[in-house]
PDB file of C-alpha atoms and ligand atoms in Angstrom:
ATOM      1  CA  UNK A   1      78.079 144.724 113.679  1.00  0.00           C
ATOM      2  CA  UNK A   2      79.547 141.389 114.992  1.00  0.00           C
ATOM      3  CA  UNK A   3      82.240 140.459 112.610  1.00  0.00           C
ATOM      4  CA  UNK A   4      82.973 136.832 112.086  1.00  0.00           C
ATOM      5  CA  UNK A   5      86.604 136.103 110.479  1.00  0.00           C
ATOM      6  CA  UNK A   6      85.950 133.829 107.742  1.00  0.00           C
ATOM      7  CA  UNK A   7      88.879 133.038 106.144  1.00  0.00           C
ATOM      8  CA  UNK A   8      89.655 129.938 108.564  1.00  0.00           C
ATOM      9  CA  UNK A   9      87.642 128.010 105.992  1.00  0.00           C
ATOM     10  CA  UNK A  10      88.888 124.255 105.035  1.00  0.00           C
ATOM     11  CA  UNK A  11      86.670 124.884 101.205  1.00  0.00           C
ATOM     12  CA  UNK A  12      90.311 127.246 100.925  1.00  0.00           C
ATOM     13  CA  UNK A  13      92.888 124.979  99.672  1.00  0.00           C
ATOM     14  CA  UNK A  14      95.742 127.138 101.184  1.00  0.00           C
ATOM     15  CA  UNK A  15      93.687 126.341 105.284  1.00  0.00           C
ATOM     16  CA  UNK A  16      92.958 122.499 103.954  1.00  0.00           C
ATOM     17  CA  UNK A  17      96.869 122.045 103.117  1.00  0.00           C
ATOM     18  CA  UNK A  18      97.653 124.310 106.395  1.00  0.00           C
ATOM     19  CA  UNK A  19      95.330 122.181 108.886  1.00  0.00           C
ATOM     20  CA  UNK A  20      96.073 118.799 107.037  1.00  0.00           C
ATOM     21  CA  UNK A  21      99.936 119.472 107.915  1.00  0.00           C
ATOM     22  CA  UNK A  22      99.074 121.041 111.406  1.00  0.00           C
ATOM     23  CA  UNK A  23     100.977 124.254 109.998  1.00  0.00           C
ATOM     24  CA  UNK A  24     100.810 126.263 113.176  1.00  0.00           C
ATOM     25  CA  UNK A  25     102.260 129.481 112.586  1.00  0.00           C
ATOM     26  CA  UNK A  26      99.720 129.645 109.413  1.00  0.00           C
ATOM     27  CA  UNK A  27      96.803 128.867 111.117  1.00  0.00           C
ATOM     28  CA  UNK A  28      97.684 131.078 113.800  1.00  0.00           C
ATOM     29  CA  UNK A  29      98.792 134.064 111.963  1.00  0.00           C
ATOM     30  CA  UNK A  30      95.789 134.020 109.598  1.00  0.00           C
ATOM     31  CA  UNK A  31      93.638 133.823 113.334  1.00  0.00           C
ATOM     32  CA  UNK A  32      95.414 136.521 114.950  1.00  0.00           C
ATOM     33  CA  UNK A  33      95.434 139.122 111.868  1.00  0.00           C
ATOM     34  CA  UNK A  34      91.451 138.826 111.499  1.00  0.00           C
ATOM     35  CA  UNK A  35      91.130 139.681 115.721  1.00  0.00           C
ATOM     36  CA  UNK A  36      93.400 142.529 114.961  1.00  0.00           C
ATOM     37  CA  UNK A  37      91.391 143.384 111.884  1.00  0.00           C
ATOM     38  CA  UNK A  38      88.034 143.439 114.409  1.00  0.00           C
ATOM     39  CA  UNK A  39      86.859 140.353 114.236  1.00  0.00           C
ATOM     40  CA  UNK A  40      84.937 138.839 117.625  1.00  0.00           C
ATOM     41  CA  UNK A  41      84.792 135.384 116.233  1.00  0.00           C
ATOM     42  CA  UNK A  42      86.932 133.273 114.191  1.00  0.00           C
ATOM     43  CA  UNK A  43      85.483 131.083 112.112  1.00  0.00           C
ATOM     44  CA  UNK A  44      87.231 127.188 112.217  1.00  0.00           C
ATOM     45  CA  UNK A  45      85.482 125.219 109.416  1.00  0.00           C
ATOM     46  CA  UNK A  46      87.025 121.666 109.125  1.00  0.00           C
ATOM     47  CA  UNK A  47      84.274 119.886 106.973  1.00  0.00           C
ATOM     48  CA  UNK A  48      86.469 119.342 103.744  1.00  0.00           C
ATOM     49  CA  UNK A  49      88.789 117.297 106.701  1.00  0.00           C
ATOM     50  CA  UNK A  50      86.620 114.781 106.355  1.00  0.00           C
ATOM     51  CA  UNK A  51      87.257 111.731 108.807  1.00  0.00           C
ATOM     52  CA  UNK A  52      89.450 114.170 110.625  1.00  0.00           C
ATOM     53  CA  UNK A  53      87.345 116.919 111.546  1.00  0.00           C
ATOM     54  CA  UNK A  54      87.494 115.604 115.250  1.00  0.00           C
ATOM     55  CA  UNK A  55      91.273 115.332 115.604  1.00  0.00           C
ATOM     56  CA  UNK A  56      92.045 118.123 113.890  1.00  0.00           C
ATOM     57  CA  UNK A  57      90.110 120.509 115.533  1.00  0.00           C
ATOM     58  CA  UNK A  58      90.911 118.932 118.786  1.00  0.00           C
ATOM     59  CA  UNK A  59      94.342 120.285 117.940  1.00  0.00           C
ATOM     60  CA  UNK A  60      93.203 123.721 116.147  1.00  0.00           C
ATOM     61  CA  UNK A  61      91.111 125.257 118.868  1.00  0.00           C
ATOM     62  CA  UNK A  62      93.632 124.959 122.055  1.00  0.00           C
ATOM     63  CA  UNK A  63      96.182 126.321 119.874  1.00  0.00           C
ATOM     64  CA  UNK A  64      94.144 129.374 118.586  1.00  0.00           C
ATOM     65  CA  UNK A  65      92.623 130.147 122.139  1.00  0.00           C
ATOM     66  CA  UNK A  66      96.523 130.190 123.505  1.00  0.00           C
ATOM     67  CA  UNK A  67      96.775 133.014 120.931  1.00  0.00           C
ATOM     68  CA  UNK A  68      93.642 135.104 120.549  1.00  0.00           C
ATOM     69  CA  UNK A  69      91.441 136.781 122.807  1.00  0.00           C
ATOM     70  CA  UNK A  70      88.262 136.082 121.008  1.00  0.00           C
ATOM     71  CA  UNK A  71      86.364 132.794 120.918  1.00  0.00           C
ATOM     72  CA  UNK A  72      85.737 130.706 118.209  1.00  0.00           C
ATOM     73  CA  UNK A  73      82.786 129.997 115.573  1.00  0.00           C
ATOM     74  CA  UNK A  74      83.070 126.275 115.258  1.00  0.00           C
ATOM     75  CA  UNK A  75      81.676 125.456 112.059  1.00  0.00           C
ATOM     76  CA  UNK A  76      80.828 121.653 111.220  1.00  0.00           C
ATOM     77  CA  UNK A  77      77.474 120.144 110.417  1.00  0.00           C
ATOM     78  CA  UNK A  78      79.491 116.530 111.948  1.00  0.00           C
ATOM     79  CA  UNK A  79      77.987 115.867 115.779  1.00  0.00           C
ATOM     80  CA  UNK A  80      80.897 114.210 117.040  1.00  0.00           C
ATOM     81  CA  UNK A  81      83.321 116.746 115.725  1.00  0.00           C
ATOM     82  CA  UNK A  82      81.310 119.801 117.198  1.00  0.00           C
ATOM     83  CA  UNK A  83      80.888 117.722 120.086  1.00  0.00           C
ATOM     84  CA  UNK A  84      84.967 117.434 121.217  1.00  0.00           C
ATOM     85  CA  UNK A  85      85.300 121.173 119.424  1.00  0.00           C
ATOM     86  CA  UNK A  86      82.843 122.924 122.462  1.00  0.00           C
ATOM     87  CA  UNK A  87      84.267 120.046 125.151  1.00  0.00           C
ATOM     88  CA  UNK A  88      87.968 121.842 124.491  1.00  0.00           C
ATOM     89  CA  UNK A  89      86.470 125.400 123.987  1.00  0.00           C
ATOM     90  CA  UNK A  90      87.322 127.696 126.578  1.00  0.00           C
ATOM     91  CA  UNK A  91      84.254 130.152 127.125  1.00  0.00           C
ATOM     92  CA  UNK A  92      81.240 130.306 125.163  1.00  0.00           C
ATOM     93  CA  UNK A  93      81.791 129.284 121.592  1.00  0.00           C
ATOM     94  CA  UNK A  94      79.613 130.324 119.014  1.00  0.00           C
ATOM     95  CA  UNK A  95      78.434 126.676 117.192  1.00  0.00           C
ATOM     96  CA  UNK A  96      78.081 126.962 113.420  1.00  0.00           C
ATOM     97  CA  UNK A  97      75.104 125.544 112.727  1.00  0.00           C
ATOM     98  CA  UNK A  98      71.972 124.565 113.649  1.00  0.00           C
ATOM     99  CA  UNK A  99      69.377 124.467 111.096  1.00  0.00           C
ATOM    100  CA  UNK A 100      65.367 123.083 111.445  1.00  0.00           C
ATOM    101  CA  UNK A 101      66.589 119.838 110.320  1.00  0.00           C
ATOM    102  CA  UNK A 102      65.047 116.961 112.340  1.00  0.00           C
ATOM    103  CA  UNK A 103      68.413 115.121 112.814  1.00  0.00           C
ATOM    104  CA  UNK A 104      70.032 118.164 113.158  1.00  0.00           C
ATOM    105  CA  UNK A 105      68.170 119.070 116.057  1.00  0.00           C
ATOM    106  CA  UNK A 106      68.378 115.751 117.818  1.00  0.00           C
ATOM    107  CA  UNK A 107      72.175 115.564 117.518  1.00  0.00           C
ATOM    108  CA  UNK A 108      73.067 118.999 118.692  1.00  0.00           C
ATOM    109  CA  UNK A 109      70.418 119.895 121.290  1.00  0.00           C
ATOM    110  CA  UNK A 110      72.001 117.646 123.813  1.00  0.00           C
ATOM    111  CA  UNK A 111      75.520 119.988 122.819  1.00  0.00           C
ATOM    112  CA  UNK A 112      73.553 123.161 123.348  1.00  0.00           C
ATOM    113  CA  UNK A 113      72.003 122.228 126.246  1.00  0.00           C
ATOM    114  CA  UNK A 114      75.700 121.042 127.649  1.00  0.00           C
ATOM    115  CA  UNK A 115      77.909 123.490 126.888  1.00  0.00           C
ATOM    116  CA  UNK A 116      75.527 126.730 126.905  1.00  0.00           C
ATOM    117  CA  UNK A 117      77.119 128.151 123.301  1.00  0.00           C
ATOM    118  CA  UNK A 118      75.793 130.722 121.242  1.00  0.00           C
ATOM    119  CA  UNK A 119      74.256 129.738 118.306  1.00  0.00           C
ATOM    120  CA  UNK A 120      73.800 130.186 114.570  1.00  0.00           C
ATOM    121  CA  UNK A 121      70.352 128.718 112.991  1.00  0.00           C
ATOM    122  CA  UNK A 122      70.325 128.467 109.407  1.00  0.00           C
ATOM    123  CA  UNK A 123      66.960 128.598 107.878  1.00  0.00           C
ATOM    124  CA  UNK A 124      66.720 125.731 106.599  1.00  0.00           C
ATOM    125  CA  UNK A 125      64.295 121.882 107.397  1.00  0.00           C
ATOM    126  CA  UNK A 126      64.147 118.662 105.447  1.00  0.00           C
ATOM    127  CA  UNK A 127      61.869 119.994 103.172  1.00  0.00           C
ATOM    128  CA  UNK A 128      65.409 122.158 100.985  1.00  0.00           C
ATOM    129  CA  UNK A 129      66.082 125.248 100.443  1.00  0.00           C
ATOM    130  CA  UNK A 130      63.180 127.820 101.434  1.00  0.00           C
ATOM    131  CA  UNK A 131      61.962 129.202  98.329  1.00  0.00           C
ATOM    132  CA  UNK A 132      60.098 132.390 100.009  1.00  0.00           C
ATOM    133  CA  UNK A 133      61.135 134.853 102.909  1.00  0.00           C
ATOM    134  CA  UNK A 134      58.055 133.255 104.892  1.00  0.00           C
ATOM    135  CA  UNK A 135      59.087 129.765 104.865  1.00  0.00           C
ATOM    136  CA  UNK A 136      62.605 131.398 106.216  1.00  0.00           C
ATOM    137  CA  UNK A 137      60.422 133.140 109.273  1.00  0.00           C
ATOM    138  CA  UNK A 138      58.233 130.442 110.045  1.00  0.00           C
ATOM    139  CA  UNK A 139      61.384 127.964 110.235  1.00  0.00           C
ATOM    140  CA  UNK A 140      63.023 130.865 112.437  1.00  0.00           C
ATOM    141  CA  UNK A 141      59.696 131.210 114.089  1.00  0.00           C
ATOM    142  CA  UNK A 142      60.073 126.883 115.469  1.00  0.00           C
ATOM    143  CA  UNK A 143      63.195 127.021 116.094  1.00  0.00           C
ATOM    144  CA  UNK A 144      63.442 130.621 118.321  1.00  0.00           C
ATOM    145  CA  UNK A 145      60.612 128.403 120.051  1.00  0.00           C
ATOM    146  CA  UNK A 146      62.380 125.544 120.490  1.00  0.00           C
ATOM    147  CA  UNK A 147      65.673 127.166 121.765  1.00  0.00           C
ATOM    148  CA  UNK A 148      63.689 129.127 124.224  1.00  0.00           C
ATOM    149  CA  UNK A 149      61.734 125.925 126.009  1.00  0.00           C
ATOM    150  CA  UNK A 150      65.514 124.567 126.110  1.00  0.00           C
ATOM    151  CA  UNK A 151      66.296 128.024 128.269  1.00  0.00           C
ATOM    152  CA  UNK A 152      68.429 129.375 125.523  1.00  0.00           C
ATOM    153  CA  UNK A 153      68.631 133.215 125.774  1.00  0.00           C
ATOM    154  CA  UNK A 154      67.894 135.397 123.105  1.00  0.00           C
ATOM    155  CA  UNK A 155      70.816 137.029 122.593  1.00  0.00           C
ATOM    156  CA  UNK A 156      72.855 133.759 122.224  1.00  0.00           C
ATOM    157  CA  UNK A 157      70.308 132.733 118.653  1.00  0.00           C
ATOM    158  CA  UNK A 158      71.873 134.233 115.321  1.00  0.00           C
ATOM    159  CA  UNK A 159      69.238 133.356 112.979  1.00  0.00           C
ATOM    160  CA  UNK A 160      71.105 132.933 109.197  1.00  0.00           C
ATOM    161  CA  UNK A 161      68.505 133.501 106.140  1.00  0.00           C
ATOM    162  CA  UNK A 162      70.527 131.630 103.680  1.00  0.00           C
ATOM    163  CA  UNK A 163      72.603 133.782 101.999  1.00  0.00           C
ATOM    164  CA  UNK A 164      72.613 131.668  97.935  1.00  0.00           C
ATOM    165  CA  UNK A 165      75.198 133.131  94.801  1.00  0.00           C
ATOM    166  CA  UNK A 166      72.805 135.726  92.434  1.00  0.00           C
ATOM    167  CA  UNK A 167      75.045 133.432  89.953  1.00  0.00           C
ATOM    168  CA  UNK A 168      72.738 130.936  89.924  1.00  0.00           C
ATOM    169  CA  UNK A 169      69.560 132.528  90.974  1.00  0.00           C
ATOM    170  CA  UNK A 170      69.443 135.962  90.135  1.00  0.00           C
ATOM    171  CA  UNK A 171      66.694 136.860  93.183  1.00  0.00           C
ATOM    172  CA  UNK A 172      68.362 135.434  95.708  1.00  0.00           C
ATOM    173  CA  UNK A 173      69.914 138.873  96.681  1.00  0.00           C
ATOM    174  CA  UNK A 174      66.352 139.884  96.961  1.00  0.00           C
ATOM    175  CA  UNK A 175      65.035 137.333  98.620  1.00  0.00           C
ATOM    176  CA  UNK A 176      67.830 137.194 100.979  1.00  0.00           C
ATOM    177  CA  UNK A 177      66.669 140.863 101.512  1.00  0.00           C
ATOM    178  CA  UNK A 178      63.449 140.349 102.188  1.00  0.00           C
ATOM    179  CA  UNK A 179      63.852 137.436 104.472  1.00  0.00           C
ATOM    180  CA  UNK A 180      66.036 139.716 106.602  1.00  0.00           C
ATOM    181  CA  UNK A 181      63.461 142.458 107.093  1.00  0.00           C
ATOM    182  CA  UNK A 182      60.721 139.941 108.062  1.00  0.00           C
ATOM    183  CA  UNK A 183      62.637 138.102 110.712  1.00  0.00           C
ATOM    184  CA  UNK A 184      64.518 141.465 112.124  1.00  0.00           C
ATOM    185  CA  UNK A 185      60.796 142.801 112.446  1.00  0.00           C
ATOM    186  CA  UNK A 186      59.047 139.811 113.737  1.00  0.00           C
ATOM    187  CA  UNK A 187      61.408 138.481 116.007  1.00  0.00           C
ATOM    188  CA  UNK A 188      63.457 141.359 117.196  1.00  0.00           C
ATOM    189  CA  UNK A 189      65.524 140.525 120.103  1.00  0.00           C
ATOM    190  CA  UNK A 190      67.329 137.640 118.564  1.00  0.00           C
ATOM    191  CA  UNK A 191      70.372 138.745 116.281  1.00  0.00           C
ATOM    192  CA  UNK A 192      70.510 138.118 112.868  1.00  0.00           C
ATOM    193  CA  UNK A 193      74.076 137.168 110.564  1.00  0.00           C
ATOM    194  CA  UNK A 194      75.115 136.011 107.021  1.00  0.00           C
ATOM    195  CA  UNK A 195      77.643 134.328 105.251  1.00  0.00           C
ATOM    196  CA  UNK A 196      77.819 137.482 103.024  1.00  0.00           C
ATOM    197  CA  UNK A 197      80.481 136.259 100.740  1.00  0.00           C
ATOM    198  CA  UNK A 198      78.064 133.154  99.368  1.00  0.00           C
ATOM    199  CA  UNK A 199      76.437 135.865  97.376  1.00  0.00           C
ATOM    200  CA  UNK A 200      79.561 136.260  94.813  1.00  0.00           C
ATOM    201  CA  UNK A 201      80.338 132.686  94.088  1.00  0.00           C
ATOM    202  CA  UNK A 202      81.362 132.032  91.039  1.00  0.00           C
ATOM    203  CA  UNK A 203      81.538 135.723  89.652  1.00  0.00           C
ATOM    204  CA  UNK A 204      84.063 137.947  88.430  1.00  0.00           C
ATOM    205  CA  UNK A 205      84.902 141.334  90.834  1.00  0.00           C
ATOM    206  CA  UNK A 206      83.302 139.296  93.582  1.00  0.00           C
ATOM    207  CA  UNK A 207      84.306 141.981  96.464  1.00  0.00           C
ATOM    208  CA  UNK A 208      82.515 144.694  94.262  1.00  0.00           C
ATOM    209  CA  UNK A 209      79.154 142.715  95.035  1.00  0.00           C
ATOM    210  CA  UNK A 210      80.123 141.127  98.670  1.00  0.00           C
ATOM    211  CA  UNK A 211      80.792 145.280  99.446  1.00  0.00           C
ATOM    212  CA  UNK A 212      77.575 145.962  98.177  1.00  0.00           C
ATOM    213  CA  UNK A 213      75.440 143.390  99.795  1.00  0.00           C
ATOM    214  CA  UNK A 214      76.650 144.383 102.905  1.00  0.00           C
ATOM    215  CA  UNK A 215      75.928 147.911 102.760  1.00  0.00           C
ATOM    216  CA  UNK A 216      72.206 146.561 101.902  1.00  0.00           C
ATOM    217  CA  UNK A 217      71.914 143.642 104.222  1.00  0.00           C
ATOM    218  CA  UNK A 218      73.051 146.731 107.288  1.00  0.00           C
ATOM    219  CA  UNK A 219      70.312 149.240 106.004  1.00  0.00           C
ATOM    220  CA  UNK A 220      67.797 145.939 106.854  1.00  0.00           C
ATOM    221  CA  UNK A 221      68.938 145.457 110.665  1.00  0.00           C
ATOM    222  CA  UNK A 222      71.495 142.235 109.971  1.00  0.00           C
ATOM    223  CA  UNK A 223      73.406 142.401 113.112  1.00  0.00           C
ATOM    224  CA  UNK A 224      76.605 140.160 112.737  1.00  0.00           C
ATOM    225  CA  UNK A 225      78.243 138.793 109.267  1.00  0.00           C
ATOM    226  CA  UNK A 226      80.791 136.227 108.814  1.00  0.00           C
ATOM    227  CA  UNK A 227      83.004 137.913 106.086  1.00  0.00           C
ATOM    228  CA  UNK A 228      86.742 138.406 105.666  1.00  0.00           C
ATOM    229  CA  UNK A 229      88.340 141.399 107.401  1.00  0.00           C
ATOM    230  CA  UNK A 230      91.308 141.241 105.974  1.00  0.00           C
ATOM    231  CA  UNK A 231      89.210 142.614 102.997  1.00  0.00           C
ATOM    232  CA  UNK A 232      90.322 146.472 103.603  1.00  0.00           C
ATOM    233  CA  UNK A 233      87.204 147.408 100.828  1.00  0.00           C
ATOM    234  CA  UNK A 234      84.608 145.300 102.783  1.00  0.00           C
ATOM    235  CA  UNK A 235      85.828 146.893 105.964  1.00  0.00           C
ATOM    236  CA  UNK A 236      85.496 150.251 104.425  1.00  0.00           C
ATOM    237  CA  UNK A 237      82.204 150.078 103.465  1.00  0.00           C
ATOM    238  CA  UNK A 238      80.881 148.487 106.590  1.00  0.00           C
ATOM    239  CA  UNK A 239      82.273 151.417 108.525  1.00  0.00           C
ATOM    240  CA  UNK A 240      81.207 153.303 106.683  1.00  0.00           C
ATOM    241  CA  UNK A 241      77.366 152.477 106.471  1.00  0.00           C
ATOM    242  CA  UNK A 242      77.516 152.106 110.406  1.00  0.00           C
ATOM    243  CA  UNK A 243      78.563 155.371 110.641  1.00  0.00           C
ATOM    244  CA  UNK A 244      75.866 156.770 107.823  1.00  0.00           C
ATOM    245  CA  UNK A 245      73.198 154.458 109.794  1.00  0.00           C
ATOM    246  CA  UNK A 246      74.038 155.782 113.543  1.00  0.00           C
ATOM    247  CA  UNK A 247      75.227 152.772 114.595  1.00  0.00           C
ATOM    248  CA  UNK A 248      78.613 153.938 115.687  1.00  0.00           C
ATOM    249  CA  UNK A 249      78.355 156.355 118.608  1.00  0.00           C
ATOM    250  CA  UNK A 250      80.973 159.144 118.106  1.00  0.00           C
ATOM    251  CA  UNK A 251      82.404 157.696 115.068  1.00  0.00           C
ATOM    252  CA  UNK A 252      84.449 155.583 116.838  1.00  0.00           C
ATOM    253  CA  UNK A 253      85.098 152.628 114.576  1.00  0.00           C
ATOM    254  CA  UNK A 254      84.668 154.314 111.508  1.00  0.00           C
ATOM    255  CA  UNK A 255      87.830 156.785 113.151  1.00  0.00           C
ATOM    256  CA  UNK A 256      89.966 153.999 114.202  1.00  0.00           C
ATOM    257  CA  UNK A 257      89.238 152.557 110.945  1.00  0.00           C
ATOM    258  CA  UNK A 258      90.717 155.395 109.189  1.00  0.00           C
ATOM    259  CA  UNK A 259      93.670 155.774 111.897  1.00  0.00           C
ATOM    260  CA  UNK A 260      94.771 151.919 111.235  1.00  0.00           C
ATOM    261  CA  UNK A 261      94.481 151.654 107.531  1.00  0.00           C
ATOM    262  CA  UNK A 262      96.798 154.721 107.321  1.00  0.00           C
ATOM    263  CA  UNK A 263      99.432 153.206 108.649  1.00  0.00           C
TER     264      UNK A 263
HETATM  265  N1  THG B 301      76.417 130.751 107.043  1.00  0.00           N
HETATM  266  C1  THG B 301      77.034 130.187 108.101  1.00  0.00           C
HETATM  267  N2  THG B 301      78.277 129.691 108.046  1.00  0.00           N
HETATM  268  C2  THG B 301      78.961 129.729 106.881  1.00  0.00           C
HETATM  269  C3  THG B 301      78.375 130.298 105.750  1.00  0.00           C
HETATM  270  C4  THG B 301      77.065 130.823 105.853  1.00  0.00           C
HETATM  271  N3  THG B 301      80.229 129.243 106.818  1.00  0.00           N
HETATM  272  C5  THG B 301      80.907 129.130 105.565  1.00  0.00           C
HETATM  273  C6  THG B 301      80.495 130.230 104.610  1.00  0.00           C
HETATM  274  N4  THG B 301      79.077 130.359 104.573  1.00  0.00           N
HETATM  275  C7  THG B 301      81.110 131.541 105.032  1.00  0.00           C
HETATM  276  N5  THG B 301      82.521 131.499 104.856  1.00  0.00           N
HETATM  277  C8  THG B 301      83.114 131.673 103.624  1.00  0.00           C
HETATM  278  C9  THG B 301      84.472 131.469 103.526  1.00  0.00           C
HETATM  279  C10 THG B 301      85.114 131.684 102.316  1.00  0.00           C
HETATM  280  C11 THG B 301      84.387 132.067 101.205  1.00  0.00           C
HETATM  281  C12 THG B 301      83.037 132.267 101.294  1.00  0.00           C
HETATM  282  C13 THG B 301      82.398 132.072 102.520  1.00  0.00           C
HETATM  283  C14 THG B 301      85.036 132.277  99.920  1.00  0.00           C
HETATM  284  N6  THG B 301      86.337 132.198  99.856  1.00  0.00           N
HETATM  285  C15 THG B 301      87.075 132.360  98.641  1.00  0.00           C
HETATM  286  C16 THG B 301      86.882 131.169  97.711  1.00  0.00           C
HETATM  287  O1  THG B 301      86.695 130.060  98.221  1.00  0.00           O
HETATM  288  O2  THG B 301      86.908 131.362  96.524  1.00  0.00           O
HETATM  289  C17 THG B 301      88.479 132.418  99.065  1.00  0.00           C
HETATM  290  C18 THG B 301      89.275 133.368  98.339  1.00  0.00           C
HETATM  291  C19 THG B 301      90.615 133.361  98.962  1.00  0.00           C
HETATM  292  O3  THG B 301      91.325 132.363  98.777  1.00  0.00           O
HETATM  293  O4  THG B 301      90.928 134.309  99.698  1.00  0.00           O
HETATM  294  O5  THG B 301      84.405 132.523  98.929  1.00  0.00           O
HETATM  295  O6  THG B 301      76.487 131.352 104.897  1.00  0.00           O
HETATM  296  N7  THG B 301      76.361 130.157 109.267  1.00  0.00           N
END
């Protein structure tokens, strides 16, 4: 499983005061603990900076790549911001997100294109929110397409089935489920990843259900999640499902797991 730290999230008024005030020993610290934690992205999302998305993460990402050995998930839906984020990046960022949305596509295909990232497609067109799991496979379907005429390579497409709070729908778990399944069978060498901790908005216990979710969303083939590691519970149970699963060859990270959250 790809973790991706998310905790670098501007929607968290503790990062929106810490990049508004270019707090650098915050910004970095809550970076560096996630790598340690196992992350292999961090996840920068400036969107609540408004009018200074560009600046500030013209300032965020030379300062985090100084300090970490992983790249970054650079997550704005602004052009110009993502733009000036993968023209600073060192190596091959992972942009946060492309989605089936006409202007979408036209603003960040000439980005893809230039700086060769990896990239997340949420499932998602002008016509809203998908309302069944094949809507979400036939908009993975176009854009898998799409990427591929552009000489994107598979393993560079995460393809995100909208991960939306059971809150306010109560089958969106299930639908999210479903989705997953369809597009992990259909289109199988592209990876799959969620924003697991959308399921739990608004809830009480919300890392009792994020836990959960994950252990499902595993047993269905999702192949990266953008969650926070920091969460030793989440961490614990994604261990050890890989483990239960065979997907950790000599029980590697589920040991080291063990070994670090010991100490
Ligand atoms: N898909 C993709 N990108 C995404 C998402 C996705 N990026 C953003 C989001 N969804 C994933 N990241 C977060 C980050 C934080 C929270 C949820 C998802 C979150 N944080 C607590 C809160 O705001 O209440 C913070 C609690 C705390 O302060 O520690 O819920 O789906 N491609």
């Amino acid at each position: 499983m790809i973790i991706v730290g998310e905790r670098l999230n501007s929607s968290r008024r503790s990062v929106l005061e810490a990049l508004n005030c270019k707090d650098k020993k915050y910004v970095i610290d809550q970076a560096k603990k996630q790598e340690n934690a196992g992350a292999s992205y961090i996840d920068l999302n400036t969107a609540a900076l408004l009018d200074k998305e560009m600046q500030t993460l013209k300032w965020a990402i030379p300062l985090l790549q100084k300090e970490l050995r992983i790249p970054l998930s650079i997550d704005t839906p602004n052009p110009e911001a993502m733009e000036a984020g993968l023209k600073i990046h060192k190596g091959q960022a992972l942009l946060n997100s492309l989605s089936g949305e006409v202007n979408r596509i036209k603003t960040f295909l000439p980005l893809i294109k230039e700086f060769n990232p990896r990239i997340i497609v949420l499932c998602l067109d002008d016509e809203g929110l998908p309302e069944t799991s094949d809507k979400e496979l036939s908009i993975a379907r176009k854009m898998v397409n799409l990427l591929e005429k552009e000489g994107v390579e598979h393993k560079d497409i995460f393809i995100d089935p909208l991960v939306r709070p059971i809150g306010v729908d109560q089958r969106a778990g299930g639908l999210f489920l479903e989705a997953l399944e369809k597009i992990k069978k259909n289109l199988p060498s592209v990876n799959t990843i969620a924003g697991v901790s959308n399921v739990s908005f608004g809830l009480p216990r919300r890392k009792s259900l994020n836990r959960a979710f994950l252990v499902l969303s595993l047993q269905r083939g999702l192949d990266a999640a953008i969650l926070d590691p920091l969460d030793s519970d989440i961490l614990a149970a994604l261990r050890s499902a890989e483990a239960l699963l065979g997907k950790d060859p000599f029980l590697r990270d589920y040991l080291t797991f063990i070994r670090s959250s010991k100490r």
